[in-house]
CSV table of C-alpha atoms and ligand atoms in Angstrom, one decimal:
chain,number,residue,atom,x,y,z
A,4,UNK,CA,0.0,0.0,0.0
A,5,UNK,CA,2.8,2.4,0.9
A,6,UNK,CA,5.9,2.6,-0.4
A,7,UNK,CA,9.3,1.4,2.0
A,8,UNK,CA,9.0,3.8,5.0
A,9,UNK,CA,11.2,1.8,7.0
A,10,UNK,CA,14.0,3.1,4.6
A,11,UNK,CA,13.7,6.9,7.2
A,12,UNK,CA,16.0,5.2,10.4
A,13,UNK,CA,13.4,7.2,12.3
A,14,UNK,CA,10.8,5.3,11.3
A,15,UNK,CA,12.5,1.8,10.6
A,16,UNK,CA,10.6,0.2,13.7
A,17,UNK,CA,7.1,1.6,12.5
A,18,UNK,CA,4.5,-1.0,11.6
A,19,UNK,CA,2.2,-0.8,8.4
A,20,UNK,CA,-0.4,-0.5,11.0
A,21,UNK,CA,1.2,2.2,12.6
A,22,UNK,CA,1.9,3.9,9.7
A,23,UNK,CA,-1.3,3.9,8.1
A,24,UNK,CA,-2.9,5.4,10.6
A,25,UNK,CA,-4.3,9.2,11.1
A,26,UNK,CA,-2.9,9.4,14.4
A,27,UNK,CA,0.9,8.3,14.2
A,28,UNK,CA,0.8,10.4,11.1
A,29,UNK,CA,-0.1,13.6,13.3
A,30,UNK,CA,2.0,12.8,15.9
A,31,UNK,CA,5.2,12.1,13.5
A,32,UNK,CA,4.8,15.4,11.2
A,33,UNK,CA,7.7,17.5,10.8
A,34,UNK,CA,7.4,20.9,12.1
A,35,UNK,CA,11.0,21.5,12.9
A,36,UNK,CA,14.2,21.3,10.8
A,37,UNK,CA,15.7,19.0,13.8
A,38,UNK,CA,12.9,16.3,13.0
A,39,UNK,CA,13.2,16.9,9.4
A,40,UNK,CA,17.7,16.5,9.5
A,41,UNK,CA,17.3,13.2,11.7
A,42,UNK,CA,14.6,11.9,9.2
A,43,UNK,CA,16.5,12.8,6.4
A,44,UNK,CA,20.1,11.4,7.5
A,45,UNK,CA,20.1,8.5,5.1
A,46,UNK,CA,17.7,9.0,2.4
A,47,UNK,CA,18.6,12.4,1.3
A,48,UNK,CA,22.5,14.1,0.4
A,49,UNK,CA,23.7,16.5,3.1
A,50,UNK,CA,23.8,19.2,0.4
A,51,UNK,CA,20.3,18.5,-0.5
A,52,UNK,CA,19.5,18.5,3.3
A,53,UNK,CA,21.4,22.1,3.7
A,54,UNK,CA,20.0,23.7,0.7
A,55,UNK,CA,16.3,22.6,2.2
A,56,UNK,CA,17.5,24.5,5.5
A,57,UNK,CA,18.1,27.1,3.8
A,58,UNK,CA,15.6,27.8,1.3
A,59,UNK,CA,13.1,27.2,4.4
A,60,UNK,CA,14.7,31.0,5.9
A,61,UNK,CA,13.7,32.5,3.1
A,62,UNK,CA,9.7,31.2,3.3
A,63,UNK,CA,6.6,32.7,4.5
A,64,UNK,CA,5.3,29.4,5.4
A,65,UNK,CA,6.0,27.4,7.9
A,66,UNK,CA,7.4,24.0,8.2
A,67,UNK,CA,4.7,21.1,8.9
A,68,UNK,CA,5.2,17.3,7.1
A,69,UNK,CA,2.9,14.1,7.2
A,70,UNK,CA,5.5,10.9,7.4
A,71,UNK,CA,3.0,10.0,4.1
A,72,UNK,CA,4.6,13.1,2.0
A,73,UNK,CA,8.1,12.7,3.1
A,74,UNK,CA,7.3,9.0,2.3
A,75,UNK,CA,6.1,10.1,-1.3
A,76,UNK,CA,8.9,12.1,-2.3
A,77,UNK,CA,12.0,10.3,-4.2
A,78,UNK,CA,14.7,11.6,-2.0
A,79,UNK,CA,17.7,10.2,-4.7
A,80,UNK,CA,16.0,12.9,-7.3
A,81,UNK,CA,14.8,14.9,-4.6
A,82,UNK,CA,16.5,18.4,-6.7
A,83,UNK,CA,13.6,17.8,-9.5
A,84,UNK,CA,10.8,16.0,-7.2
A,85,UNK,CA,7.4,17.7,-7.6
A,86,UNK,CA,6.6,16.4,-4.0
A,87,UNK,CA,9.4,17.4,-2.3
A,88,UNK,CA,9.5,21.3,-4.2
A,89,UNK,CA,5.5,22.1,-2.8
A,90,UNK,CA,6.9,21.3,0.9
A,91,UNK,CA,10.4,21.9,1.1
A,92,UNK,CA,11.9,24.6,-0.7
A,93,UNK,CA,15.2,24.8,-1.8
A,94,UNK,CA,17.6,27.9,-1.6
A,95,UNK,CA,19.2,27.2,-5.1
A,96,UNK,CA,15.4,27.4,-6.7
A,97,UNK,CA,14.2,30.1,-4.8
A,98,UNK,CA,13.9,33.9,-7.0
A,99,UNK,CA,13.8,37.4,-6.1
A,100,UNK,CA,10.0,37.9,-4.8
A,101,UNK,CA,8.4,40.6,-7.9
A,102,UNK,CA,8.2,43.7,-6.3
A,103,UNK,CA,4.4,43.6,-6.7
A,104,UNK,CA,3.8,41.0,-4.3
A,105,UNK,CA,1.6,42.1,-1.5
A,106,UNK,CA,0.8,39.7,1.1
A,107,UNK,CA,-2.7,38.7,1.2
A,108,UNK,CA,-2.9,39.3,-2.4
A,109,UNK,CA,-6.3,38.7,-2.5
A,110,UNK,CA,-7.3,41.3,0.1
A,111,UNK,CA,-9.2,39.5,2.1
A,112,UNK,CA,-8.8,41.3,5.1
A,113,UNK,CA,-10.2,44.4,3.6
A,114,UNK,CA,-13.4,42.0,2.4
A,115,UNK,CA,-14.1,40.9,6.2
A,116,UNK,CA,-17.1,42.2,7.7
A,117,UNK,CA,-16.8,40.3,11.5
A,118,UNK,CA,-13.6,38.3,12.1
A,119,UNK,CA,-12.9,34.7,10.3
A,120,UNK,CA,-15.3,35.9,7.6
A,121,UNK,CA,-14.9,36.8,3.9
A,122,UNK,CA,-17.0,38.0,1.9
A,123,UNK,CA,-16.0,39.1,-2.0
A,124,UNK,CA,-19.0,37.5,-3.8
A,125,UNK,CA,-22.3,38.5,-3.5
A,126,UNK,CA,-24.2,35.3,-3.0
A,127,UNK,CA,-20.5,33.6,-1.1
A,128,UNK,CA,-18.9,33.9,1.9
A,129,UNK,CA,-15.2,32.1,2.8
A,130,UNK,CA,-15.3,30.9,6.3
A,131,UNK,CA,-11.9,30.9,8.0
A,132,UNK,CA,-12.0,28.4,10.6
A,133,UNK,CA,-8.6,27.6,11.9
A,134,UNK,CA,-5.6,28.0,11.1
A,135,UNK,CA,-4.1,25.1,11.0
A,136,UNK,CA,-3.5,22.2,8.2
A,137,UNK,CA,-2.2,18.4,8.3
A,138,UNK,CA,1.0,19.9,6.1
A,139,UNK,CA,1.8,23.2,4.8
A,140,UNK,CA,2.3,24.4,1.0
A,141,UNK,CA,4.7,27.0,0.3
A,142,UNK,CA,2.8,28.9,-2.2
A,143,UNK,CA,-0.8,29.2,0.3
A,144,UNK,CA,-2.6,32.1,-1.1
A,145,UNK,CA,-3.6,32.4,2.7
A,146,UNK,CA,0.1,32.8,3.6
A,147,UNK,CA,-0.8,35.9,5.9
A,148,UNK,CA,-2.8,33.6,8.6
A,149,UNK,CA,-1.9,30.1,7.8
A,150,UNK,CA,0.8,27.9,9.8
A,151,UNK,CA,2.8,29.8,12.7
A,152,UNK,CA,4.7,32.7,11.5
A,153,UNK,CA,8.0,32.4,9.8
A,154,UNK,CA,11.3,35.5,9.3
A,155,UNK,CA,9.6,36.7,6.6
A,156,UNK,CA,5.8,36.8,7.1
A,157,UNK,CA,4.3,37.2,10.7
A,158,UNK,CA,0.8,35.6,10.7
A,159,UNK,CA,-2.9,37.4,11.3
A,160,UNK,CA,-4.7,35.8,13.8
A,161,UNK,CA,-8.2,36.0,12.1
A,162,UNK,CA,-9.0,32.3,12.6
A,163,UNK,CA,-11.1,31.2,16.0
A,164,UNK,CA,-13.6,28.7,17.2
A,165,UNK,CA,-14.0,32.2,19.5
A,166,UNK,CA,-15.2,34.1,16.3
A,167,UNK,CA,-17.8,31.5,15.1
A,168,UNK,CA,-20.8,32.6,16.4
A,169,UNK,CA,-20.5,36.3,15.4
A,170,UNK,CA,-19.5,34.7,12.2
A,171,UNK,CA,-22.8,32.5,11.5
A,172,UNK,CA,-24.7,35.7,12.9
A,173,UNK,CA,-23.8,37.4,9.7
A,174,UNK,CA,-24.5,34.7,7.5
A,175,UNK,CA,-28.1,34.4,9.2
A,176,UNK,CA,-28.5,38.1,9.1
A,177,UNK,CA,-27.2,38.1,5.0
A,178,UNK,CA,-30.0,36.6,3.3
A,179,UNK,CA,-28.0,37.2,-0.2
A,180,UNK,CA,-25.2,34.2,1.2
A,181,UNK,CA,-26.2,30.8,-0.3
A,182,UNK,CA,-23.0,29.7,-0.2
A,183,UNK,CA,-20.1,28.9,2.3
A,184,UNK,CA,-16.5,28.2,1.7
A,185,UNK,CA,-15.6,26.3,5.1
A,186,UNK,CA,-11.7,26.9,4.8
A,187,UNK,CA,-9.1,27.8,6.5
A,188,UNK,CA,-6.7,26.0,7.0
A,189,UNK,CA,-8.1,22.9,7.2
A,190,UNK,CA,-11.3,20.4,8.2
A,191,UNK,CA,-9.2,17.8,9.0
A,192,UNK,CA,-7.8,19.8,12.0
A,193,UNK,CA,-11.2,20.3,13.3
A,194,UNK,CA,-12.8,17.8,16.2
A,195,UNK,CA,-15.3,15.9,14.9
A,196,UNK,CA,-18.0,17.6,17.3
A,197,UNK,CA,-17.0,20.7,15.5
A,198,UNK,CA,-17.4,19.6,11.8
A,199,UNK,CA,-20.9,18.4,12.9
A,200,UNK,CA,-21.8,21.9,15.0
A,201,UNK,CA,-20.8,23.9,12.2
A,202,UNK,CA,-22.1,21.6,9.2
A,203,UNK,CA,-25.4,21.7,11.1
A,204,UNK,CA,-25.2,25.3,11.8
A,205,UNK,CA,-24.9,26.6,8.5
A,206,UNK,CA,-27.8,24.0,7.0
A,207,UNK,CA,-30.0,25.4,9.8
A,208,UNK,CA,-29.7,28.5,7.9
A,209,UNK,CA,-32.2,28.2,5.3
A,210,UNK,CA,-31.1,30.9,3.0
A,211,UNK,CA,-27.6,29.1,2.9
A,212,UNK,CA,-28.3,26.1,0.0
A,213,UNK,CA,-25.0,24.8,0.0
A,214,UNK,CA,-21.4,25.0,1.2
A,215,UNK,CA,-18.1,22.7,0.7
A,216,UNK,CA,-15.6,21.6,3.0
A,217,UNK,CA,-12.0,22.3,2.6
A,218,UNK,CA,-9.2,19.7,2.9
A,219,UNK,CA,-5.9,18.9,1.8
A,220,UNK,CA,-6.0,15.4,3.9
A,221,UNK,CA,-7.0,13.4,1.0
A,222,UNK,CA,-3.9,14.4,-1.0
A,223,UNK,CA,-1.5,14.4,2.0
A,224,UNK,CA,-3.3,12.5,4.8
A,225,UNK,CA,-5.7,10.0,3.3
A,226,UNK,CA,-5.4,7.0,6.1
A,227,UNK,CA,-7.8,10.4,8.1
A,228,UNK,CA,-10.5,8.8,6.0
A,229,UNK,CA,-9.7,5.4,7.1
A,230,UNK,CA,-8.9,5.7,10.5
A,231,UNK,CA,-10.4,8.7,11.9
A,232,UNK,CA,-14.4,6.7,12.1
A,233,UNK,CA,-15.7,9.8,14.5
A,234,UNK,CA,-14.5,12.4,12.0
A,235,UNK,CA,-15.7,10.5,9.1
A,236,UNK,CA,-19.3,10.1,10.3
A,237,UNK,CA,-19.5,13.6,11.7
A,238,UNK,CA,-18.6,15.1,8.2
A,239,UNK,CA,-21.3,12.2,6.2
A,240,UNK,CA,-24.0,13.2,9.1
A,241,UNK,CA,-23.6,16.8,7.5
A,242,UNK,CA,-23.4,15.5,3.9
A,243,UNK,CA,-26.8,13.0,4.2
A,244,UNK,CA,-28.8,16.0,6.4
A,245,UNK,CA,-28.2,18.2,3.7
A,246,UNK,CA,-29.5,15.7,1.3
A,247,UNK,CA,-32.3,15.2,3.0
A,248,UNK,CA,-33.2,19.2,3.2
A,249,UNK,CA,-31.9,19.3,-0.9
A,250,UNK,CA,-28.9,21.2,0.5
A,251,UNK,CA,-25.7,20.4,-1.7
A,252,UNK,CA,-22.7,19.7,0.9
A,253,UNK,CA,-19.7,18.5,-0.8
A,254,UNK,CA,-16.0,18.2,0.0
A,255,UNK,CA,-13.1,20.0,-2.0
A,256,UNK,CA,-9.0,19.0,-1.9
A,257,UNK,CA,-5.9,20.0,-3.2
A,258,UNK,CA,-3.6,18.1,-5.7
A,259,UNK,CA,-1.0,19.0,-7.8
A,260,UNK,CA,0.8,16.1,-9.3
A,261,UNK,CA,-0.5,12.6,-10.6
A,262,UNK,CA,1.7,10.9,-8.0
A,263,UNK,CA,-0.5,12.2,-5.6
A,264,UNK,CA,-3.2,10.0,-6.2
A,265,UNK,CA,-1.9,6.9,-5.0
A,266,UNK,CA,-4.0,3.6,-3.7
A,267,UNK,CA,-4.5,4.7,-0.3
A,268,UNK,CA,-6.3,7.8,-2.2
A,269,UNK,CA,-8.5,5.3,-3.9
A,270,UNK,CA,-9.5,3.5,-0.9
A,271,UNK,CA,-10.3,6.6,0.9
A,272,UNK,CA,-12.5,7.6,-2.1
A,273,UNK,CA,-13.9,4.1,-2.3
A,274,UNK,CA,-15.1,4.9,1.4
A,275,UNK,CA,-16.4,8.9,0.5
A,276,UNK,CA,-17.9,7.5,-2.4
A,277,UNK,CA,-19.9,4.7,-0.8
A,278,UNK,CA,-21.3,7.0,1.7
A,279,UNK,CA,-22.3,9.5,-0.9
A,280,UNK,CA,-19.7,12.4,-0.4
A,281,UNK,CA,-19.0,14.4,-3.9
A,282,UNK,CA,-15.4,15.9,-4.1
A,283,UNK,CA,-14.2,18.4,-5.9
A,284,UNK,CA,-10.4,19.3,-6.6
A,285,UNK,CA,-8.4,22.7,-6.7
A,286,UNK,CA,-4.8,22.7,-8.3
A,287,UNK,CA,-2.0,25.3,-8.3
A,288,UNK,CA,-0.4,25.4,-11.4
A,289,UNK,CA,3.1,25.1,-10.3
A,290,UNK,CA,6.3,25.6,-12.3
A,291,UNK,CA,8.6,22.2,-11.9
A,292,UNK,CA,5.6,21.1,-10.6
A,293,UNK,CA,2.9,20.3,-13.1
A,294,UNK,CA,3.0,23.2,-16.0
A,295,UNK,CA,3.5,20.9,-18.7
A,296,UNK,CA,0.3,19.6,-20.6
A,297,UNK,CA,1.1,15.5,-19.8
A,298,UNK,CA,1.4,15.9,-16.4
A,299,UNK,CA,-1.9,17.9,-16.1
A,300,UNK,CA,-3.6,15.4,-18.3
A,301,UNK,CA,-2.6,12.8,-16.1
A,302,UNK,CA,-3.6,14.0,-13.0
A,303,UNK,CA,-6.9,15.1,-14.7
A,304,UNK,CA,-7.5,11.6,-16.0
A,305,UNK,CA,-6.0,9.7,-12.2
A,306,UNK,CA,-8.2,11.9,-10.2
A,307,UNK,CA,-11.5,11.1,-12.4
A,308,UNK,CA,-10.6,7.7,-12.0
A,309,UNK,CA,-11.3,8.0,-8.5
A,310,UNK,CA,-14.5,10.0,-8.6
A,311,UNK,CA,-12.5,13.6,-7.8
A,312,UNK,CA,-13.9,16.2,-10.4
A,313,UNK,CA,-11.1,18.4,-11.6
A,314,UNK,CA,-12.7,21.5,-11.3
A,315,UNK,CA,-10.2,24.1,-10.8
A,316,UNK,CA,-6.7,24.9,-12.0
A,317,UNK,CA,-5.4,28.0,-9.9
A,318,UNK,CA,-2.5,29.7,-11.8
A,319,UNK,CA,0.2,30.4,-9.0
A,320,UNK,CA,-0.7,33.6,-6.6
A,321,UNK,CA,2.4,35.8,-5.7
A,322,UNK,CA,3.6,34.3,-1.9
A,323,UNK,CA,7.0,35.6,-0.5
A,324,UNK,CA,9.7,33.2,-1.2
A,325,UNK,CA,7.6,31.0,-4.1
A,326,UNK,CA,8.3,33.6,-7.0
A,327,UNK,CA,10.1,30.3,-8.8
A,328,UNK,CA,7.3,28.6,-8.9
A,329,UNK,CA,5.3,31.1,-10.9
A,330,UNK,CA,4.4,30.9,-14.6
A,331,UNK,CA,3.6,33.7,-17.6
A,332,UNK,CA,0.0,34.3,-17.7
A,333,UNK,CA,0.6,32.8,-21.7
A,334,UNK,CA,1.7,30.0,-20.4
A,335,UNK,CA,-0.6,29.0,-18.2
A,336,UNK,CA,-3.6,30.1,-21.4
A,337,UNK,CA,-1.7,27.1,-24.1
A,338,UNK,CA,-1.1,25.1,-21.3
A,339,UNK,CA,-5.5,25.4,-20.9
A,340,UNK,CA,-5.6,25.1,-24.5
A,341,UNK,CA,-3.7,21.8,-24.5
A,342,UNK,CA,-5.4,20.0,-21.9
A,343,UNK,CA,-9.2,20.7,-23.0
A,344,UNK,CA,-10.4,18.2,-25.1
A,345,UNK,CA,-8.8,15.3,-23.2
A,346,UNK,CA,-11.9,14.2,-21.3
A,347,UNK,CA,-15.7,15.7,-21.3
A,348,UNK,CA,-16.1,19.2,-21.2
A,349,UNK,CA,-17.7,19.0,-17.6
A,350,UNK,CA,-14.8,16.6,-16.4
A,351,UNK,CA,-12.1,19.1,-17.5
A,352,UNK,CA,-10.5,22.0,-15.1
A,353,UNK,CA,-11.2,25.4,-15.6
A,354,UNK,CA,-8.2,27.4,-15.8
A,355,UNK,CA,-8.5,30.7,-12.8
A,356,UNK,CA,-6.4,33.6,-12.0
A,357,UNK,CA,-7.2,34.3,-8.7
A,358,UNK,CA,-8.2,38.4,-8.0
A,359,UNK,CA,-9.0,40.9,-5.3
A,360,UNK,CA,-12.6,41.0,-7.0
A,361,UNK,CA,-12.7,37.3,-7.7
A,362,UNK,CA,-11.7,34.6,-10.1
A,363,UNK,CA,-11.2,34.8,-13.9
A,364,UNK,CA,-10.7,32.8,-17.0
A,365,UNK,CA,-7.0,33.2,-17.7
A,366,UNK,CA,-8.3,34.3,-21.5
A,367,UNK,CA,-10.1,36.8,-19.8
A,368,UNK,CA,-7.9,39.5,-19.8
A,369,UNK,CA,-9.0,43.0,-20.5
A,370,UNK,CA,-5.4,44.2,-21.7
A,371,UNK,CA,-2.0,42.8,-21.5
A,372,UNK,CA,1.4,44.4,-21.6
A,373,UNK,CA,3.9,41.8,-23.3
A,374,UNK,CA,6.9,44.7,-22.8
A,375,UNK,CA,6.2,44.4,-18.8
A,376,UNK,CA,4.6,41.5,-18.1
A,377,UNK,CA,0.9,42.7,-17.0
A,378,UNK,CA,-2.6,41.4,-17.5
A,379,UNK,CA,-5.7,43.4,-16.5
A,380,UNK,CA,-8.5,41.8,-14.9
A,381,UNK,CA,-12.4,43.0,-14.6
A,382,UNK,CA,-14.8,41.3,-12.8
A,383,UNK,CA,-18.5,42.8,-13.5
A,384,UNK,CA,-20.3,40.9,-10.3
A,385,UNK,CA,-17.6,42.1,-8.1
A,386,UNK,CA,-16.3,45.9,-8.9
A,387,UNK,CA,-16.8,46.8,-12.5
A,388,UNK,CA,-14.9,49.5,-11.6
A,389,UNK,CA,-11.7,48.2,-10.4
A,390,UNK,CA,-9.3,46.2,-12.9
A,391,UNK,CA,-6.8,43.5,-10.7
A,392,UNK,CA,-3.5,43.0,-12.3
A,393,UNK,CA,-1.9,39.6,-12.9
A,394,UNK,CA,2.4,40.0,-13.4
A,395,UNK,CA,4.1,37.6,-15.5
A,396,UNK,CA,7.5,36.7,-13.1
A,397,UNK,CA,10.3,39.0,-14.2
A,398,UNK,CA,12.6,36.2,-15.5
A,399,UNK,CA,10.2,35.9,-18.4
A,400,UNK,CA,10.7,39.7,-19.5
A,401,UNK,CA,13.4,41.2,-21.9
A,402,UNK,CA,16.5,42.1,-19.8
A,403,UNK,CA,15.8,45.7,-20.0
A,404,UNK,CA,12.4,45.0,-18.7
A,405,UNK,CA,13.9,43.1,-15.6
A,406,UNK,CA,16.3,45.8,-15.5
A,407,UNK,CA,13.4,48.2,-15.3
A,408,UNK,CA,11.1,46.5,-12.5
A,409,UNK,CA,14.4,45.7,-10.5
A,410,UNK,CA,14.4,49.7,-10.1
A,411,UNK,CA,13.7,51.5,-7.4
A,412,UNK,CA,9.9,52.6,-7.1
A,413,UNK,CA,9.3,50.0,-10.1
A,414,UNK,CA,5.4,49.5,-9.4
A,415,UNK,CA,4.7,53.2,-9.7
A,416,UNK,CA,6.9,53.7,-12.5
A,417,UNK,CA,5.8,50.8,-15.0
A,418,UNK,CA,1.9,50.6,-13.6
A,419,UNK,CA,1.5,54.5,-13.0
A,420,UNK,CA,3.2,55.4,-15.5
A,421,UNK,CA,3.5,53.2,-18.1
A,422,UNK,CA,0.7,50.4,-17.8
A,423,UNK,CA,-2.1,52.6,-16.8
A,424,UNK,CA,-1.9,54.9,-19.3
A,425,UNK,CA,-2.0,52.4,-22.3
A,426,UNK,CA,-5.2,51.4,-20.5
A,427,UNK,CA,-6.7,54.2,-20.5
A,428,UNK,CA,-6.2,54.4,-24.3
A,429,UNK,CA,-7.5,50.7,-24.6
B,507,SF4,S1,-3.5,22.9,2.7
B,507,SF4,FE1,-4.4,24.7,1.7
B,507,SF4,S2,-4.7,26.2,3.4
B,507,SF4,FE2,-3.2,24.6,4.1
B,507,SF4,S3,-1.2,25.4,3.6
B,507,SF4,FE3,-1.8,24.2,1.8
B,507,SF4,S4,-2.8,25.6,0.4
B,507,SF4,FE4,-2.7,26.6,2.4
């Protein structure tokens, strides 16, 4: 079921048992580099080991490993491993930050009416509920509140069971809000007791028609599905009571790479499936990762194997420290262009880039600047005032370009008064 384990000396006395199960997972994790040196003494190079310790002081995430992961990742290629890259960043891969980046790119601290709460769509809110996940991903849009808090980003505290209440209050008082984005963070952190208060809270609401849990587990914890019984039933009790009140309650995950989906992942599927649990799947398009056309086609085609609708493909938001893994907004449009067609139009990803005033076709673009690198964005629903600007990463410019954004006041000089001009004209 899993690959060899017993090959980390730390965990050479573990059973299958043991190992496969949700518990000994949590309790191993990494969350310091210590842990991760001692489990990495004979299956990784010590230069691969030091440039890992040091790429992670220049991240704004912070460090938190199932045994699973580690277990997934092919330490003797571990420089070009698409497992290893998402978790543990290396300082040789690592690029300049574009001096656009903002953290919380997607300002959703400015779209929060009561604490935990989001609200950018009319009819949707994004509920925050911890802050906490089974691993964490370097390039987390939520970067600002996510994880503990790193050299480079100190984290927002906007996620607590504390703010709950005031946050269903203003779901209950927003008759507009049919649907809830229950996020974080992650589910699989939550107590089962919770899962089941909140999941019955929010279908309570009858103005609310349906909502979707968010977890990575599946993709980086599936033996949660398994082992965790109390969790499981708490989260189908919410699933068949909204089924019964023609509520839609449905789960969404994360994967980015066809290895990913491995048997363990089926069986846990097997199990969601049997008990009537739709899931849904978001991937970051990731450079090394999965930005070229087979890969994505693969993962498309593994994932419907195993009842996960690919419904979103996420071109990469702007994070401190992940600038490497970003792609060309061209890039990411053949790389749509390429992969429809494969499978059935509903069965096939939609290709977003993520916006302050919400998500948007990457062909969508109102205007782009090849000289510079920028895309302009509208979204009607949201702000049809306000255009949201996607940057291309500077190594993809002309050198006077980089030359130009590597300047000081770069933002004002090539948006004020370069970019936004040509708009205007537009
Ligand atoms: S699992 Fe999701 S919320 Fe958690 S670190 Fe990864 S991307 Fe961020």
């Amino acid at each position: 079921m899993y690959p060899d384990w017993t090959r980390f000396s730390v965990w050479k006395d573990v059973s299958e048992e043991e190992f496969g199960h949700h518990s000994w997972q949590d309790r191993n994790s990494i969350t310091r580099i210590k842990q991760l040196r001692a489990a990495l003494d004979v299956v990784a190079a010590p230069e691969v080991i030091q440039d890992i310790e040091d790429g992670l002081t220049h991240v704004g995430m912070s460090i938190r490993l199932t045994p699973y992961v580690m277990n997934l990742i092919d330490w003797s290629n571990a420089i070009s491993d698409p497992i290893r890259s998402q978790f543990l960043p290396m300082r040789s891969e690592q690029e300049e930050d574009h001096p656009c980046l903002r953290v919380d790119s997607l300002e959703e601290q400015d779209r929060s009416p009561v604490p935990s709460l989001v609200h950018r769509y009319p009819d949707k809110v994004l509920f925050l509920v911890t802050a906490v996940c089974p691993v964490y991903c370097q390039f987390c849009t939520r970067s600002y509140a996510v994880g503990q808090s790193t050299d480079l980003v100190q984290k927002e505290q906007v996620t607590s069971t504390r703010n709950w209440p005031a946050a269903l209050d203003y779901i209950r008082r927003t008759p507009e809000v049919e649907d809830v984005v229950i996020s974080g963070g992650d589910l699989a952190r939550l107590k089962p007791a919770n899962v089941f208060e909140l999941g019955n809270a929010l279908l309570d609401i009858e103005h609310v028609r349906r909502f979707r849990f968010a977890t990575k587990a599946l993709a980086v914890e599936p033996m949660k599905f398994l082992t965790d019984q109390e969790w499981v039933d708490a989260l189908t009790a919410v699933v068949d009571r909204g089924r019964t009140m023609f509520k839609d309650v449905v789960l969404h995950t994360h994967f980015n790479h066809p290895d990913e989906v491995t048997p363990v992942v089926e069986q846990a599927m097997r199990l969601l499936h049997s008990r009537g649990v739709f899931v849904r799947n978001q991937t970051v398009l990731l450079r090394g990762v999965n930005n070229d056309a087979l890969t994505l086609k693969t993962l498309i085609k593994r994932l419907s194997r195993v009842n996960i609708h690919p419904y979103y493909v996420y071109v990469c938001d702007m994070v401190k420290g992940t600038e490497h893994f970003r792609l060309p907004i061209a890039e990411a449009q053949s790389l749509e262009k390429e992969v429809r067609g494969v499978t059935a139009g509903f069965n096939t990803p939609l290709f977003i880039v993520d916006t302050p005033t919400g998500k948007r076709d990457v062909h969508s673009a109102e205007f782009h600047n090849d000289e510079f690198g920028v895309s302009a964005f509208r979204s009607p629903n949201v702000d049809a005032s306000r255009l949201c600007y996607y940057f291309d990463p500077v190594r993809s410019l002309s050198s006077e370009a980089r030359l130009a954004w590597g300047s000081e006041h770069a933002r004002e000089r090539i948006l004020d008064e370069r970019i936004e001009p040509d708009l205007a004209r537009a």
